[in-house]
Short mmCIF file of N, CA, C and O in Angstrom, two decimals:
data_model
loop_
_atom_site.label_atom_id
_atom_site.label_comp_id
_atom_site.label_asym_id
_atom_site.label_seq_id
_atom_site.Cartn_x
_atom_site.Cartn_y
_atom_site.Cartn_z
N UNK A 1 96.07 78.97 110.31
CA UNK A 1 95.02 79.99 110.83
C UNK A 1 95.00 80.94 109.57
O UNK A 1 95.90 81.08 108.90
N UNK A 2 93.75 81.82 109.66
CA UNK A 2 93.72 82.80 108.65
C UNK A 2 93.54 84.12 109.41
O UNK A 2 92.77 84.20 110.32
N UNK A 3 94.37 85.11 108.98
CA UNK A 3 94.25 86.49 109.63
C UNK A 3 93.95 87.50 108.55
O UNK A 3 94.36 87.49 107.42
N UNK A 4 92.85 88.36 108.75
CA UNK A 4 92.48 89.47 108.00
C UNK A 4 93.03 90.68 108.55
O UNK A 4 92.89 91.03 109.78
N UNK A 5 93.60 91.67 107.84
CA UNK A 5 94.20 92.82 108.25
C UNK A 5 93.63 93.93 107.54
O UNK A 5 93.25 93.80 106.18
N UNK A 6 93.58 95.11 108.03
CA UNK A 6 93.20 96.46 107.35
C UNK A 6 94.20 97.39 107.48
O UNK A 6 94.72 97.68 108.68
N UNK A 7 94.74 97.94 106.42
CA UNK A 7 95.63 99.07 106.48
C UNK A 7 95.20 100.03 105.35
O UNK A 7 94.19 99.93 104.71
N UNK A 8 95.90 101.22 105.44
CA UNK A 8 95.56 102.36 104.60
C UNK A 8 96.80 102.89 103.87
O UNK A 8 97.73 103.31 104.65
N UNK A 9 96.74 103.09 102.65
CA UNK A 9 97.87 103.63 101.89
C UNK A 9 97.75 105.07 101.80
O UNK A 9 96.42 105.56 101.66
N UNK A 10 98.75 106.03 101.84
CA UNK A 10 98.51 107.40 101.63
C UNK A 10 98.05 107.58 100.30
O UNK A 10 98.51 107.03 99.34
N UNK A 11 97.14 108.43 100.08
CA UNK A 11 96.43 108.77 98.76
C UNK A 11 97.38 109.15 97.72
O UNK A 11 97.45 108.75 96.60
N UNK A 12 98.49 109.84 98.11
CA UNK A 12 99.48 110.35 97.22
C UNK A 12 100.73 109.32 97.01
O UNK A 12 101.64 109.60 96.36
N UNK A 13 100.54 108.14 97.58
CA UNK A 13 101.59 107.07 97.58
C UNK A 13 101.06 105.80 96.86
O UNK A 13 101.73 104.78 97.02
N UNK A 14 99.84 105.78 96.30
CA UNK A 14 99.25 104.46 95.84
C UNK A 14 100.32 103.80 94.76
O UNK A 14 100.43 102.64 94.89
N UNK A 15 100.57 104.55 93.93
CA UNK A 15 101.59 104.02 92.89
C UNK A 15 102.82 103.42 93.44
O UNK A 15 103.25 102.44 93.05
N UNK A 16 103.44 104.24 94.40
CA UNK A 16 104.62 103.75 94.94
C UNK A 16 104.43 102.48 95.73
O UNK A 16 105.26 101.65 95.70
N UNK A 17 103.23 102.44 96.37
CA UNK A 17 103.02 101.11 97.22
C UNK A 17 102.72 100.09 96.24
O UNK A 17 103.36 98.87 96.41
N UNK A 18 102.06 100.24 95.18
CA UNK A 18 101.89 99.08 94.14
C UNK A 18 103.19 98.67 93.47
O UNK A 18 103.46 97.56 93.31
N UNK A 19 103.98 99.63 93.23
CA UNK A 19 105.27 99.36 92.54
C UNK A 19 106.19 98.71 93.62
O UNK A 19 106.95 97.66 93.21
N UNK A 20 106.19 98.98 94.87
CA UNK A 20 107.02 98.33 95.93
C UNK A 20 106.60 96.87 95.97
O UNK A 20 107.50 95.86 96.03
N UNK A 21 105.28 96.57 95.76
CA UNK A 21 104.76 95.17 95.84
C UNK A 21 105.03 94.34 94.57
O UNK A 21 104.86 93.10 94.66
N UNK A 22 105.39 95.00 93.53
CA UNK A 22 105.80 94.28 92.34
C UNK A 22 107.31 93.87 92.53
O UNK A 22 107.73 93.08 91.62
N UNK A 23 107.92 94.32 93.45
CA UNK A 23 109.44 94.11 93.64
C UNK A 23 109.72 93.73 95.11
O UNK A 23 110.78 94.10 95.72
N UNK A 24 108.85 92.91 95.72
CA UNK A 24 109.09 92.32 97.17
C UNK A 24 110.48 91.64 97.04
O UNK A 24 110.50 90.59 96.33
N UNK A 25 111.34 91.86 97.92
CA UNK A 25 112.58 91.17 98.00
C UNK A 25 112.42 89.71 98.11
O UNK A 25 111.63 89.22 99.01
N UNK A 26 113.12 88.84 97.23
CA UNK A 26 113.12 87.41 97.42
C UNK A 26 113.49 86.99 98.72
O UNK A 26 112.82 86.07 99.38
N UNK A 27 114.46 87.70 99.51
CA UNK A 27 114.85 87.26 100.80
C UNK A 27 113.66 87.41 101.65
O UNK A 27 113.48 86.72 102.65
N UNK A 28 112.93 88.55 101.47
CA UNK A 28 111.71 88.79 102.40
C UNK A 28 110.57 87.74 102.25
O UNK A 28 110.06 87.17 103.11
N UNK A 29 110.28 87.46 100.94
CA UNK A 29 109.19 86.35 100.69
C UNK A 29 109.71 85.05 101.15
O UNK A 29 108.91 84.30 101.81
N UNK A 30 110.97 84.84 101.16
CA UNK A 30 111.43 83.43 101.48
C UNK A 30 111.25 83.42 103.07
O UNK A 30 110.92 82.37 103.73
N UNK A 31 111.60 84.55 103.80
CA UNK A 31 111.50 84.53 105.28
C UNK A 31 110.07 84.36 105.68
O UNK A 31 109.85 83.92 106.68
N UNK A 32 109.20 85.05 104.98
CA UNK A 32 107.83 84.97 105.32
C UNK A 32 107.23 83.61 105.15
O UNK A 32 106.67 83.04 105.94
N UNK A 33 107.66 82.88 104.09
CA UNK A 33 107.37 81.49 103.95
C UNK A 33 107.80 80.64 105.04
O UNK A 33 107.13 79.78 105.62
N UNK A 34 109.06 80.89 105.23
CA UNK A 34 109.82 80.07 106.24
C UNK A 34 109.17 80.33 107.70
O UNK A 34 109.35 79.31 108.63
N UNK A 35 108.48 81.34 107.94
CA UNK A 35 107.77 81.65 109.21
C UNK A 35 106.44 81.15 109.32
O UNK A 35 105.73 81.32 110.14
N UNK A 36 106.14 80.37 108.11
CA UNK A 36 104.81 79.58 108.35
C UNK A 36 103.64 80.12 107.35
O UNK A 36 102.56 79.64 107.41
N UNK A 37 103.93 81.22 106.48
CA UNK A 37 102.80 81.76 105.74
C UNK A 37 102.79 80.79 104.44
O UNK A 37 103.73 80.62 103.74
N UNK A 38 101.59 80.50 104.08
CA UNK A 38 101.32 79.65 102.93
C UNK A 38 100.69 80.50 101.88
O UNK A 38 100.77 80.10 100.57
N UNK A 39 100.02 81.67 102.21
CA UNK A 39 99.39 82.57 101.24
C UNK A 39 99.25 83.91 101.96
O UNK A 39 98.92 84.07 103.18
N UNK A 40 99.43 84.97 101.19
CA UNK A 40 99.18 86.37 101.65
C UNK A 40 98.65 87.16 100.41
O UNK A 40 99.36 87.35 99.49
N UNK A 41 97.52 87.61 100.57
CA UNK A 41 96.89 88.38 99.45
C UNK A 41 96.39 89.77 99.93
O UNK A 41 95.99 89.81 101.17
N UNK A 42 96.69 90.80 99.14
CA UNK A 42 96.37 92.20 99.50
C UNK A 42 95.33 92.72 98.44
O UNK A 42 95.74 92.71 97.19
N UNK A 43 94.24 93.23 98.79
CA UNK A 43 93.31 93.91 97.91
C UNK A 43 93.28 95.40 98.33
O UNK A 43 93.52 95.75 99.47
N UNK A 44 92.97 96.17 97.30
CA UNK A 44 93.02 97.72 97.43
C UNK A 44 91.69 98.15 96.93
O UNK A 44 91.31 97.92 95.76
N UNK A 45 90.96 98.97 97.68
CA UNK A 45 89.90 99.74 97.24
C UNK A 45 90.16 101.20 97.62
O UNK A 45 90.01 101.58 98.82
N UNK A 46 90.48 102.04 96.67
CA UNK A 46 90.80 103.39 96.95
C UNK A 46 92.15 103.39 97.75
O UNK A 46 93.12 102.70 97.29
N UNK A 47 92.02 103.96 98.85
CA UNK A 47 93.28 103.92 99.76
C UNK A 47 93.18 102.78 100.81
O UNK A 47 94.16 102.57 101.52
N UNK A 48 92.05 102.09 100.78
CA UNK A 48 91.85 101.03 101.94
C UNK A 48 92.58 99.70 101.33
O UNK A 48 92.24 99.38 100.22
N UNK A 49 93.35 99.17 102.19
CA UNK A 49 94.02 97.83 101.85
C UNK A 49 93.51 96.78 102.88
O UNK A 49 93.43 96.87 104.00
N UNK A 50 93.16 95.66 102.32
CA UNK A 50 92.74 94.45 103.00
C UNK A 50 93.68 93.21 102.54
O UNK A 50 93.75 92.92 101.55
N UNK A 51 94.17 92.64 103.71
CA UNK A 51 95.05 91.60 103.70
C UNK A 51 94.37 90.26 104.13
O UNK A 51 93.75 90.37 105.17
N UNK A 52 94.58 89.18 103.65
CA UNK A 52 94.42 87.91 104.17
C UNK A 52 95.58 86.98 104.22
O UNK A 52 96.19 86.95 103.07
N UNK A 53 95.89 86.61 105.29
CA UNK A 53 97.07 85.88 105.49
C UNK A 53 96.68 84.35 105.97
O UNK A 53 96.04 84.28 106.97
N UNK A 54 97.20 83.46 105.30
CA UNK A 54 97.12 82.02 105.76
C UNK A 54 98.55 81.58 106.28
O UNK A 54 99.39 81.69 105.68
N UNK A 55 98.49 81.28 107.69
CA UNK A 55 99.77 81.08 108.35
C UNK A 55 99.61 80.01 109.43
O UNK A 55 98.44 79.78 109.96
N UNK A 56 100.61 79.50 109.84
CA UNK A 56 100.61 78.51 110.94
C UNK A 56 100.36 79.34 112.39
O UNK A 56 99.46 78.85 113.18
N UNK A 57 100.98 80.48 112.53
CA UNK A 57 100.80 81.18 113.78
C UNK A 57 101.17 82.66 113.46
O UNK A 57 102.42 82.88 113.26
N UNK A 58 100.24 83.48 113.53
CA UNK A 58 100.47 84.91 113.26
C UNK A 58 101.51 85.62 114.18
O UNK A 58 102.34 86.32 113.74
N UNK A 59 101.38 85.29 115.51
CA UNK A 59 102.31 85.86 116.51
C UNK A 59 103.69 85.43 116.24
O UNK A 59 104.62 86.13 116.26
N UNK A 60 103.88 84.16 115.78
CA UNK A 60 105.15 83.70 115.43
C UNK A 60 105.77 84.25 114.17
O UNK A 60 106.88 84.57 114.25
N UNK A 61 104.94 84.46 113.19
CA UNK A 61 105.34 85.17 112.07
C UNK A 61 105.95 86.45 112.36
O UNK A 61 106.94 86.79 111.84
N UNK A 62 105.15 87.24 113.18
CA UNK A 62 105.72 88.61 113.59
C UNK A 62 107.05 88.53 114.37
O UNK A 62 107.88 89.32 114.06
N UNK A 63 107.00 87.53 115.16
CA UNK A 63 108.25 87.37 116.02
C UNK A 63 109.44 87.04 115.24
O UNK A 63 110.64 87.48 115.39
N UNK A 64 109.35 86.15 114.24
CA UNK A 64 110.37 85.73 113.43
C UNK A 64 110.85 86.86 112.44
O UNK A 64 112.09 86.90 112.21
N UNK A 65 109.90 87.64 112.08
CA UNK A 65 110.33 88.70 110.99
C UNK A 65 110.88 89.93 111.81
O UNK A 65 111.57 90.75 111.13
N UNK A 66 110.51 90.19 112.93
CA UNK A 66 110.86 91.41 113.75
C UNK A 66 112.27 91.94 113.64
O UNK A 66 112.40 93.16 113.38
N UNK A 67 113.07 91.04 113.79
CA UNK A 67 114.58 91.56 113.72
C UNK A 67 115.34 91.21 112.42
O UNK A 67 116.60 91.47 112.39
N UNK A 68 114.79 90.76 111.53
CA UNK A 68 115.44 90.45 110.25
C UNK A 68 115.65 91.78 109.48
O UNK A 68 114.74 92.56 109.20
N UNK A 69 116.88 92.00 109.09
CA UNK A 69 117.19 93.29 108.53
C UNK A 69 116.48 93.47 107.19
O UNK A 69 115.99 94.62 106.97
N UNK A 70 116.12 92.51 106.36
CA UNK A 70 115.33 92.69 105.17
C UNK A 70 113.94 93.17 105.51
O UNK A 70 113.27 93.96 104.88
N UNK A 71 113.42 92.61 106.73
CA UNK A 71 112.14 93.14 107.00
C UNK A 71 112.03 94.38 107.67
O UNK A 71 111.07 95.29 107.44
N UNK A 72 113.15 94.75 108.41
CA UNK A 72 113.18 96.11 108.97
C UNK A 72 113.26 97.08 107.83
O UNK A 72 112.58 98.22 107.88
N UNK A 73 114.07 96.84 106.81
CA UNK A 73 114.17 97.78 105.72
C UNK A 73 112.88 97.94 105.01
O UNK A 73 112.30 99.00 104.75
N UNK A 74 112.00 96.75 104.79
CA UNK A 74 110.87 96.81 104.22
C UNK A 74 109.76 97.51 105.03
O UNK A 74 108.96 98.36 104.53
N UNK A 75 109.66 97.32 106.33
CA UNK A 75 108.86 98.09 107.19
C UNK A 75 109.01 99.65 107.14
O UNK A 75 108.17 100.45 107.13
N UNK A 76 110.32 99.84 107.06
CA UNK A 76 110.72 101.52 106.89
C UNK A 76 110.12 101.98 105.74
O UNK A 76 109.61 103.03 105.65
N UNK A 77 110.27 101.29 104.58
CA UNK A 77 109.80 101.62 103.21
C UNK A 77 108.17 101.81 103.31
O UNK A 77 107.64 102.69 102.93
N UNK A 78 107.55 100.77 104.00
CA UNK A 78 106.10 100.87 104.09
C UNK A 78 105.63 101.92 104.91
O UNK A 78 104.72 102.63 104.68
N UNK A 79 106.45 102.33 106.03
CA UNK A 79 106.02 103.38 106.83
C UNK A 79 106.00 104.70 106.10
O UNK A 79 105.10 105.53 106.46
N UNK A 80 106.71 104.85 104.94
CA UNK A 80 106.62 106.06 104.24
C UNK A 80 105.37 106.11 103.36
O UNK A 80 105.05 107.11 102.79
N UNK A 81 104.76 104.93 103.11
CA UNK A 81 103.66 104.88 102.14
C UNK A 81 102.26 104.69 102.92
O UNK A 81 101.25 104.97 102.29
N UNK A 82 102.22 104.29 104.01
CA UNK A 82 101.02 103.87 104.74
C UNK A 82 100.61 105.02 105.74
O UNK A 82 101.40 105.48 106.46
N UNK A 83 99.26 105.12 105.80
CA UNK A 83 98.73 105.94 106.91
C UNK A 83 98.50 105.01 108.15
O UNK A 83 98.43 105.39 109.32
N UNK A 84 98.09 103.82 107.81
CA UNK A 84 97.72 102.85 108.90
C UNK A 84 98.68 101.53 108.63
O UNK A 84 98.49 100.90 107.60
N UNK A 85 99.41 101.23 109.60
CA UNK A 85 100.22 99.96 109.50
C UNK A 85 99.55 99.05 110.35
O UNK A 85 98.69 99.26 111.16
N UNK A 86 99.95 97.59 110.14
CA UNK A 86 99.33 96.66 110.95
C UNK A 86 100.23 95.92 111.91
O UNK A 86 100.05 95.80 112.96
N UNK A 87 101.28 95.22 111.31
CA UNK A 87 102.05 94.19 112.04
C UNK A 87 102.92 94.79 113.04
O UNK A 87 103.31 93.85 113.93
N UNK A 88 103.32 95.98 113.06
CA UNK A 88 104.27 96.44 114.28
C UNK A 88 103.51 97.54 114.89
O UNK A 88 104.21 98.22 115.58
N UNK A 89 102.23 97.68 114.90
CA UNK A 89 101.46 98.61 115.67
C UNK A 89 101.49 98.09 117.16
O UNK A 89 101.91 96.99 117.47
N UNK A 90 100.74 98.79 118.03
CA UNK A 90 100.69 98.46 119.43
C UNK A 90 99.87 97.05 119.47
O UNK A 90 100.14 96.56 120.48
N UNK A 91 98.95 96.89 118.52
CA UNK A 91 98.13 95.64 118.70
C UNK A 91 98.99 94.38 118.26
O UNK A 91 98.55 93.31 118.72
N UNK A 92 99.92 94.51 117.58
CA UNK A 92 100.74 93.39 117.21
C UNK A 92 99.97 92.21 116.65
O UNK A 92 99.26 92.42 115.74
N UNK A 93 100.20 91.02 117.17
CA UNK A 93 99.48 89.91 116.74
C UNK A 93 97.92 89.89 116.90
O UNK A 93 97.20 89.11 116.33
N UNK A 94 97.47 90.89 117.74
CA UNK A 94 96.06 91.03 117.96
C UNK A 94 95.36 91.95 116.99
O UNK A 94 94.31 92.44 117.14
N UNK A 95 96.16 92.48 115.84
CA UNK A 95 95.73 93.46 115.01
C UNK A 95 94.72 92.84 113.93
O UNK A 95 94.05 93.74 113.26
N UNK A 96 94.48 91.68 113.95
CA UNK A 96 93.49 91.03 112.99
C UNK A 96 92.22 91.54 113.13
O UNK A 96 91.68 91.82 114.14
N UNK A 97 91.46 91.65 111.97
CA UNK A 97 90.01 91.98 112.02
C UNK A 97 89.15 90.86 112.48
O UNK A 97 89.38 89.67 112.26
N UNK A 98 88.03 91.19 113.38
CA UNK A 98 87.35 90.09 113.95
C UNK A 98 86.45 89.50 112.85
O UNK A 98 86.01 90.21 112.16
N UNK A 99 86.20 88.30 112.95
CA UNK A 99 85.17 87.69 112.06
C UNK A 99 83.71 88.01 112.48
O UNK A 99 83.32 87.90 113.62
N UNK A 100 82.98 88.32 111.49
CA UNK A 100 81.62 88.84 111.72
C UNK A 100 80.76 87.64 111.18
O UNK A 100 79.73 87.47 111.78
N UNK A 101 81.01 87.04 110.04
CA UNK A 101 80.22 86.12 109.46
C UNK A 101 81.15 85.19 108.54
O UNK A 101 82.16 85.77 107.96
N UNK A 102 80.84 83.95 108.44
CA UNK A 102 81.59 83.06 107.70
C UNK A 102 80.64 81.91 107.10
O UNK A 102 79.76 81.50 107.84
N UNK A 103 80.93 81.45 105.92
CA UNK A 103 80.14 80.43 105.30
C UNK A 103 81.00 79.24 105.03
O UNK A 103 82.14 79.32 104.54
#
């Protein structure tokens, strides 16, 4: 399945956000892959972030990462940088953007 997400980085934290993503812990990327993700890309336009995730099951991905210490630490780090978070919001697995058009 493919999931598109929208998040927002704090305007004063853009460099820190990009720096963090140059150093994503290997343990976290391994856990993300083990949870069924084959690709995850993030684009930035100003403070707006757009993610596309190719995975087996987005709800399963969230459930498998939820209690992992490396992910808990990463989410805490991201919480300091983001105005809008996606994967642990109230919407959870339903946080994906709806498809409007596809070719």
